[in-house]
Every structure is written in C-alpha cells, then in structure tokens.
Tab-separated table of C-alpha atoms in Angstrom:
chain	number	residue	atom	x	y	z
T	21	UNK	CA	0.000	0.000	0.000
T	22	UNK	CA	1.333	3.455	-0.876
T	23	UNK	CA	2.321	5.658	2.136
T	24	UNK	CA	-0.408	8.292	1.634
T	25	UNK	CA	-3.024	5.576	1.204
T	26	UNK	CA	-1.790	3.864	4.370
T	27	UNK	CA	-2.162	7.111	6.337
T	28	UNK	CA	-5.708	7.677	5.058
T	29	UNK	CA	-6.679	4.124	5.966
T	30	UNK	CA	-5.277	4.564	9.468
T	31	UNK	CA	-7.057	7.878	10.037
T	32	UNK	CA	-10.426	6.565	8.881
T	33	UNK	CA	-10.134	3.478	11.063
T	34	UNK	CA	-8.868	5.328	14.137
T	35	UNK	CA	-10.855	8.598	13.988
T	36	UNK	CA	-14.156	7.829	12.241
T	37	UNK	CA	-15.939	10.905	13.606
T	38	UNK	CA	-13.440	13.147	11.822
T	39	UNK	CA	-12.606	11.210	8.692
T	40	UNK	CA	-15.656	9.054	8.040
T	41	UNK	CA	-17.153	8.978	4.565
T	42	UNK	CA	-20.535	9.227	6.283
T	43	UNK	CA	-19.985	12.477	8.128
T	44	UNK	CA	-22.512	15.188	7.311
T	45	UNK	CA	-21.632	16.726	3.972
T	46	UNK	CA	-24.018	18.769	1.831
T	47	UNK	CA	-21.432	19.158	-0.905
T	48	UNK	CA	-21.176	15.364	-1.169
T	49	UNK	CA	-24.965	15.104	-1.612
T	50	UNK	CA	-24.964	17.711	-4.377
T	51	UNK	CA	-22.105	15.927	-6.123
T	52	UNK	CA	-24.045	12.629	-6.128
T	53	UNK	CA	-27.233	14.413	-7.273
T	54	UNK	CA	-25.497	15.548	-10.477
T	55	UNK	CA	-23.735	12.218	-11.017
T	56	UNK	CA	-24.948	8.655	-10.423
T	57	UNK	CA	-27.931	9.737	-8.281
T	58	UNK	CA	-29.439	11.766	-11.093
T	59	UNK	CA	-33.020	10.602	-11.495
T	60	UNK	CA	-32.726	9.533	-15.147
T	61	UNK	CA	-29.593	7.479	-14.454
T	62	UNK	CA	-31.260	5.776	-11.495
T	63	UNK	CA	-34.254	5.037	-13.734
T	64	UNK	CA	-31.918	3.057	-15.994
T	65	UNK	CA	-30.787	0.980	-12.993
T	66	UNK	CA	-34.355	0.095	-12.103
T	67	UNK	CA	-35.184	-0.658	-15.754
T	68	UNK	CA	-32.310	-3.164	-15.831
T	69	UNK	CA	-33.733	-4.873	-12.739
T	70	UNK	CA	-37.316	-4.830	-14.018
T	71	UNK	CA	-36.227	-6.467	-17.265
T	72	UNK	CA	-36.018	-9.606	-15.106
T	73	UNK	CA	-38.545	-8.977	-12.333
T	74	UNK	CA	-41.307	-6.977	-13.992
T	75	UNK	CA	-42.532	-4.004	-11.971
T	76	UNK	CA	-42.294	-5.069	-8.294
T	77	UNK	CA	-43.223	-1.573	-7.074
T	78	UNK	CA	-46.733	-1.399	-8.523
T	79	UNK	CA	-49.291	-1.264	-5.670
T	80	UNK	CA	-46.658	-2.628	-3.273
T	81	UNK	CA	-45.228	-1.575	0.066
T	82	UNK	CA	-41.511	-1.188	-0.584
T	83	UNK	CA	-38.419	-0.973	1.587
T	84	UNK	CA	-35.252	0.728	0.375
T	85	UNK	CA	-32.090	-0.191	2.238
T	86	UNK	CA	-29.451	2.518	2.302
T	87	UNK	CA	-31.141	5.438	0.579
T	88	UNK	CA	-28.014	7.557	0.992
T	89	UNK	CA	-27.601	11.288	0.452
T	90	UNK	CA	-30.139	11.601	-2.374
T	91	UNK	CA	-33.542	9.864	-2.296
T	92	UNK	CA	-33.697	9.313	-6.060
T	93	UNK	CA	-34.659	5.646	-5.943
T	94	UNK	CA	-37.501	6.276	-3.495
T	95	UNK	CA	-38.885	8.873	-5.928
T	96	UNK	CA	-38.650	6.330	-8.744
T	97	UNK	CA	-40.607	3.818	-6.648
T	98	UNK	CA	-43.324	6.482	-6.369
T	99	UNK	CA	-43.256	7.027	-10.143
T	100	UNK	CA	-43.599	3.272	-10.681
T	101	UNK	CA	-46.758	3.054	-8.592
T	102	UNK	CA	-45.601	2.017	-5.120
T	103	UNK	CA	-48.348	2.217	-2.516
T	104	UNK	CA	-45.838	3.118	0.174
T	105	UNK	CA	-42.035	3.447	0.318
T	106	UNK	CA	-39.862	3.207	3.411
T	107	UNK	CA	-36.543	4.888	2.559
T	108	UNK	CA	-34.136	3.823	5.283
T	109	UNK	CA	-30.499	4.173	6.226
T	110	UNK	CA	-28.005	3.233	8.925
T	111	UNK	CA	-26.820	6.851	8.980
T	112	UNK	CA	-29.143	9.910	8.581
T	113	UNK	CA	-27.512	11.139	5.382
T	114	UNK	CA	-30.425	12.399	3.264
T	115	UNK	CA	-30.126	15.972	2.017
T	116	UNK	CA	-33.492	17.005	0.605
T	117	UNK	CA	-32.064	20.045	-1.176
T	118	UNK	CA	-30.040	17.639	-3.306
T	119	UNK	CA	-33.210	15.802	-4.323
T	120	UNK	CA	-34.432	18.804	-6.290
T	121	UNK	CA	-31.056	18.989	-8.022
T	122	UNK	CA	-31.264	15.292	-8.941
T	123	UNK	CA	-34.704	15.790	-10.489
T	124	UNK	CA	-33.946	19.057	-12.315
T	125	UNK	CA	-30.620	17.764	-13.682
T	126	UNK	CA	-32.447	14.893	-15.362
T	127	UNK	CA	-34.170	14.619	-18.721
T	128	UNK	CA	-37.879	14.117	-18.004
T	129	UNK	CA	-38.573	12.612	-21.433
T	130	UNK	CA	-35.769	10.121	-20.952
T	131	UNK	CA	-37.182	9.026	-17.573
T	132	UNK	CA	-40.594	8.476	-19.161
T	133	UNK	CA	-39.158	6.466	-22.041
T	134	UNK	CA	-36.988	4.312	-19.774
T	135	UNK	CA	-39.843	3.475	-17.412
T	136	UNK	CA	-42.689	3.283	-19.973
T	137	UNK	CA	-42.425	-0.527	-20.400
T	138	UNK	CA	-43.297	-0.837	-16.707
T	139	UNK	CA	-45.819	1.958	-16.052
T	140	UNK	CA	-48.337	3.945	-18.082
T	141	UNK	CA	-46.574	6.723	-20.010
T	142	UNK	CA	-49.179	9.375	-19.197
T	143	UNK	CA	-49.164	8.510	-15.486
T	144	UNK	CA	-45.397	8.903	-15.550
T	145	UNK	CA	-45.731	12.284	-17.254
T	146	UNK	CA	-48.172	13.569	-14.610
T	147	UNK	CA	-46.064	12.325	-11.713
T	148	UNK	CA	-42.829	13.720	-13.133
T	149	UNK	CA	-44.473	17.120	-13.660
T	150	UNK	CA	-45.640	16.934	-10.048
T	151	UNK	CA	-42.189	16.293	-8.578
T	152	UNK	CA	-40.571	18.909	-10.844
T	153	UNK	CA	-43.028	21.496	-9.507
T	154	UNK	CA	-41.865	20.973	-5.914
T	155	UNK	CA	-39.308	23.660	-5.059
T	156	UNK	CA	-38.890	22.913	-1.352
T	157	UNK	CA	-38.641	19.265	-0.410
T	158	UNK	CA	-39.439	18.236	3.152
T	159	UNK	CA	-40.331	15.088	5.051
T	160	UNK	CA	-44.001	16.065	4.866
T	161	UNK	CA	-43.733	16.515	1.078
T	162	UNK	CA	-42.266	13.028	0.839
T	163	UNK	CA	-45.082	11.694	3.012
T	164	UNK	CA	-47.628	13.155	0.596
T	165	UNK	CA	-46.081	10.922	-2.091
T	166	UNK	CA	-46.213	7.874	0.171
T	167	UNK	CA	-42.497	8.025	1.081
T	168	UNK	CA	-41.386	7.733	4.708
T	169	UNK	CA	-37.739	8.513	5.443
T	170	UNK	CA	-36.363	6.680	8.465
T	171	UNK	CA	-32.754	7.013	9.655
T	172	UNK	CA	-30.906	5.843	11.551
T	173	UNK	CA	-32.245	2.301	11.676
T	174	UNK	CA	-30.470	-0.785	12.998
T	175	UNK	CA	-31.504	-3.951	11.168
T	176	UNK	CA	-29.438	-6.106	13.514
T	177	UNK	CA	-32.090	-5.538	16.198
T	178	UNK	CA	-35.365	-5.795	14.293
T	179	UNK	CA	-37.187	-4.753	11.152
T	180	UNK	CA	-39.517	-1.917	12.084
T	181	UNK	CA	-41.560	-2.144	8.888
T	182	UNK	CA	-43.265	-5.517	8.976
T	183	UNK	CA	-45.677	-4.799	6.125
T	184	UNK	CA	-43.023	-4.690	3.398
T	185	UNK	CA	-43.677	-6.674	0.222
T	186	UNK	CA	-40.584	-5.778	-1.798
T	187	UNK	CA	-37.113	-4.733	-0.608
T	188	UNK	CA	-34.276	-3.403	-2.721
T	189	UNK	CA	-30.751	-2.089	-2.301
T	190	UNK	CA	-28.065	-0.751	-4.603
T	191	UNK	CA	-24.446	-1.023	-3.424
T	192	UNK	CA	-25.497	-1.244	0.227
T	193	UNK	CA	-25.179	-4.799	1.567
T	194	UNK	CA	-21.423	-4.802	1.039
T	195	UNK	CA	-21.198	-2.119	3.735
T	196	UNK	CA	-22.866	-4.261	6.406
T	197	UNK	CA	-20.126	-5.353	8.856
T	198	UNK	CA	-19.399	-9.076	8.722
T	199	UNK	CA	-20.571	-9.702	12.279
T	200	UNK	CA	-23.980	-8.170	11.454
T	201	UNK	CA	-24.780	-9.888	8.151
T	202	UNK	CA	-26.578	-12.941	9.569
T	203	UNK	CA	-28.868	-10.818	11.763
T	204	UNK	CA	-29.659	-8.320	8.994
T	205	UNK	CA	-30.516	-11.052	6.482
T	206	UNK	CA	-32.628	-12.879	9.064
T	207	UNK	CA	-34.678	-9.785	9.911
T	208	UNK	CA	-35.179	-8.989	6.225
T	209	UNK	CA	-36.350	-12.537	5.515
T	210	UNK	CA	-39.989	-11.648	6.290
T	211	UNK	CA	-40.077	-9.626	3.040
T	212	UNK	CA	-40.975	-12.139	0.326
T	213	UNK	CA	-39.592	-10.383	-2.755
T	214	UNK	CA	-36.186	-8.659	-2.829
T	215	UNK	CA	-33.537	-7.483	-5.257
T	216	UNK	CA	-30.010	-6.493	-4.267
T	217	UNK	CA	-27.120	-5.089	-6.269
T	218	UNK	CA	-23.997	-5.957	-4.248
T	219	UNK	CA	-20.693	-4.304	-5.141
T	220	UNK	CA	-17.813	-6.549	-4.063
T	221	UNK	CA	-14.848	-4.294	-4.810
T	222	UNK	CA	-12.699	-2.112	-2.559
T	223	UNK	CA	-14.544	1.214	-2.599
T	224	UNK	CA	-11.332	3.089	-1.766
T	225	UNK	CA	-9.904	2.544	-5.254
T	226	UNK	CA	-12.411	1.053	-7.660
T	227	UNK	CA	-10.435	1.941	-10.761
T	228	UNK	CA	-6.856	0.961	-10.017
T	229	UNK	CA	-6.841	-1.517	-7.136
T	230	UNK	CA	-10.335	-2.959	-6.597
T	231	UNK	CA	-9.201	-5.985	-4.576
T	232	UNK	CA	-6.519	-4.441	-2.368
T	233	UNK	CA	-8.600	-4.708	0.802
T	234	UNK	CA	-8.504	-8.517	0.589
T	235	UNK	CA	-4.970	-8.404	1.979
T	236	UNK	CA	-5.600	-6.383	5.164
T	237	UNK	CA	-5.174	-8.391	8.360
T	238	UNK	CA	-6.395	-5.455	10.481
T	239	UNK	CA	-9.793	-4.552	9.053
T	240	UNK	CA	-12.060	-2.975	11.702
T	241	UNK	CA	-15.776	-2.217	11.461
T	242	UNK	CA	-15.233	1.369	10.286
T	243	UNK	CA	-13.324	0.219	7.211
T	244	UNK	CA	-16.018	-2.361	6.464
T	245	UNK	CA	-18.625	0.417	6.566
T	246	UNK	CA	-16.630	2.521	4.134
T	247	UNK	CA	-14.557	0.288	1.881
T	248	UNK	CA	-16.772	-2.814	1.944
T	249	UNK	CA	-16.987	-5.919	4.092
T	250	UNK	CA	-14.964	-8.135	1.661
T	251	UNK	CA	-17.623	-10.884	1.686
T	252	UNK	CA	-17.381	-12.813	-1.577
T	253	UNK	CA	-20.184	-13.923	-3.876
T	254	UNK	CA	-20.393	-17.555	-2.696
T	255	UNK	CA	-20.610	-16.394	0.902
T	256	UNK	CA	-23.518	-14.116	0.019
T	257	UNK	CA	-25.278	-16.983	-1.753
T	258	UNK	CA	-24.804	-19.220	1.274
T	259	UNK	CA	-26.323	-16.636	3.638
T	260	UNK	CA	-29.160	-15.403	1.424
T	261	UNK	CA	-30.313	-18.877	0.398
T	262	UNK	CA	-31.141	-19.757	4.007
T	263	UNK	CA	-34.406	-17.843	3.694
T	264	UNK	CA	-35.130	-17.319	-0.017
T	265	UNK	CA	-34.839	-18.921	-3.387
T	266	UNK	CA	-31.967	-16.906	-4.899
T	267	UNK	CA	-31.644	-16.255	-8.615
T	268	UNK	CA	-28.322	-14.791	-9.690
T	269	UNK	CA	-29.032	-12.153	-12.338
T	270	UNK	CA	-25.394	-11.247	-12.793
T	271	UNK	CA	-22.011	-12.098	-11.319
T	272	UNK	CA	-19.566	-9.885	-13.158
T	273	UNK	CA	-15.813	-10.321	-12.821
T	274	UNK	CA	-12.764	-8.113	-13.284
T	275	UNK	CA	-9.360	-9.127	-14.557
T	276	UNK	CA	-7.384	-7.085	-12.027
T	277	UNK	CA	-4.529	-8.080	-9.700
T	278	UNK	CA	-5.398	-10.092	-6.597
T	279	UNK	CA	-3.118	-9.577	-3.566
T	280	UNK	CA	-0.487	-12.277	-3.194
T	281	UNK	CA	-1.285	-12.706	0.504
T	282	UNK	CA	-4.946	-12.814	1.504
T	283	UNK	CA	-6.223	-11.953	4.966
T	284	UNK	CA	-7.133	-15.112	6.926
T	285	UNK	CA	-10.704	-13.818	7.372
T	286	UNK	CA	-11.434	-14.113	3.649
T	287	UNK	CA	-13.609	-17.123	2.853
T	288	UNK	CA	-14.202	-18.626	-0.603
T	289	UNK	CA	-10.811	-17.874	-2.106
T	290	UNK	CA	-11.066	-19.555	-5.507
T	291	UNK	CA	-10.297	-17.290	-8.457
T	292	UNK	CA	-13.942	-16.818	-9.507
T	293	UNK	CA	-14.988	-15.624	-6.065
T	294	UNK	CA	-12.010	-13.358	-5.587
T	295	UNK	CA	-12.498	-11.674	-8.966
T	296	UNK	CA	-16.290	-11.288	-8.785
T	297	UNK	CA	-16.861	-7.550	-8.584
T	298	UNK	CA	-20.650	-7.175	-8.902
T	299	UNK	CA	-23.454	-9.467	-7.823
T	300	UNK	CA	-27.121	-8.982	-8.688
T	301	UNK	CA	-29.558	-11.272	-6.873
T	302	UNK	CA	-33.317	-11.668	-7.011
T	303	UNK	CA	-34.725	-13.208	-3.844
T	304	UNK	CA	-38.080	-14.975	-3.941
T	305	UNK	CA	-39.934	-16.694	-1.127
T	306	UNK	CA	-39.624	-20.484	-1.074
C-alpha cells in the first residue's frame, strides 16, 4: 500500500468521527445528485432490474435499504406506482435540497421512455411534472407521495416495517459489517420479494486496485462500513439462500490483480470468487 493511502486508511479506522465517509456533507450530496444519483440514471438501474422482475413496485409496500444522500430511488418507486415506500439508512444522510437537483438535472422525457415498459406513459408524465413542480422538499412533502424517510435504523435488532412486500438495495449490503450480516438477512427474511445489487470491490480505489482490501489483516468495522466488508459472492449466496430462493441475475468479474497474501478472514478464495466484482440477486420466497 502506498504511504499516503496507508495514512488515510489509518485515520479513517482510528478517527471515524473526523474522517468518516458518512460524516454530514451537503457538498457530497450535491455531487451525487449531479452524477450517479441523477433521477434519469437511477431510472436506468431500475429498468435493468425490471427487465427480469417486472414491476415489483406497482401497488406494493416497498423498503429501500441505504437510501443515501439523495432519495432518487424512493422517488422512482413512487413514479412506478408504489403504494408506500420506506426509505431507510443506517446513517441519517439524506439531504433534501439535493433531491431537487437530482430531479432538475435529469431529462424528463428520458425518464418516461426508460420506465414506460413498466408503467403507463401518461401517469409517468403527470407524476414527473408533479415532482418537478416541488421547489422545497421536506419530510411532509415526501409523506404526501407515500415516502417515509427513516434514519438511523439498525436492522441487527429488528425490522420496524413488517408490512413490506418488496425490498431493494443498490451497493449497500457490502457495507454491512461481517458480524452483522446474519442478523440483517434474518430480519429482512420476512419480506418475500427482494432485489439487491452488491458491489464486491474495494470502494477506496475502484479503478486501479479494486481488490486491495482482501490483503488487510487489520480490518475494523469502520473500514467495512466505508470500503466494503470483503464478503465474496459464494458467501452471500450461502447466507441469502437460508431464507429465499436466490436467482443470480449477474455475477460480473474483473481481470485485475489479486493480492499475493490474503487476509485469513477471507472465505471462498477460488479465483472466480475473488475476482467477482458485482453481484445482482433476485430473492423470492420459497
């Protein structure tokens, strides 16, 4: 590990209140709102999922895990006809001013066209015009759309929302600390239909060194929350299949260097597991 990188890793692990990725940051929210949390880009993510699942939001009570700084996906669930949406997070990160930026930075026609195979085009038009007309977002405004924001929540203790019919997450489960995974999956098991995009790379350097974290022998909870828990695809399948029938939609791999020496905590160390970078799973009740 390069010296500067080593220092950053140490600071984040030792002083999370000062150096945590999850500290309050409005500028971070606005950055995401203009990038991957833009509403039209998020619509494409859901369209990819719905190519396999159909529209799981329609007339359903939905649970979003890890809604993050910008509640774009919760808004999309509303557009797609969800009866109710629980947008939840482990940290209270949501910045509602960034939500307006996400919506206004997007191409409304593109959102309609992307989602039209899964919801009536004219209904989409009316709903998009409605959200674009909202200049000041608030929790009460969200409530009027059927969206309840709840953070912080701790899924290791219990699932507060027992009426959920569909749960989804995008690049969230890999941030659940290893010691908490069993409890989180068990509490979520009451929701019959789920879809999770799990990103298995080192979030500290996705481009150049996506598997570096597999070598760290000292890997505390704070680094798991930020860089990823290092759990490999086969481990996820083993845990998730305890409660649901699991269909793997994708298991993408990257041809990037794997550390010569792996941390002893890493399970499932065959080449396929180590190089799997993205896992998409559709969970259905047995």
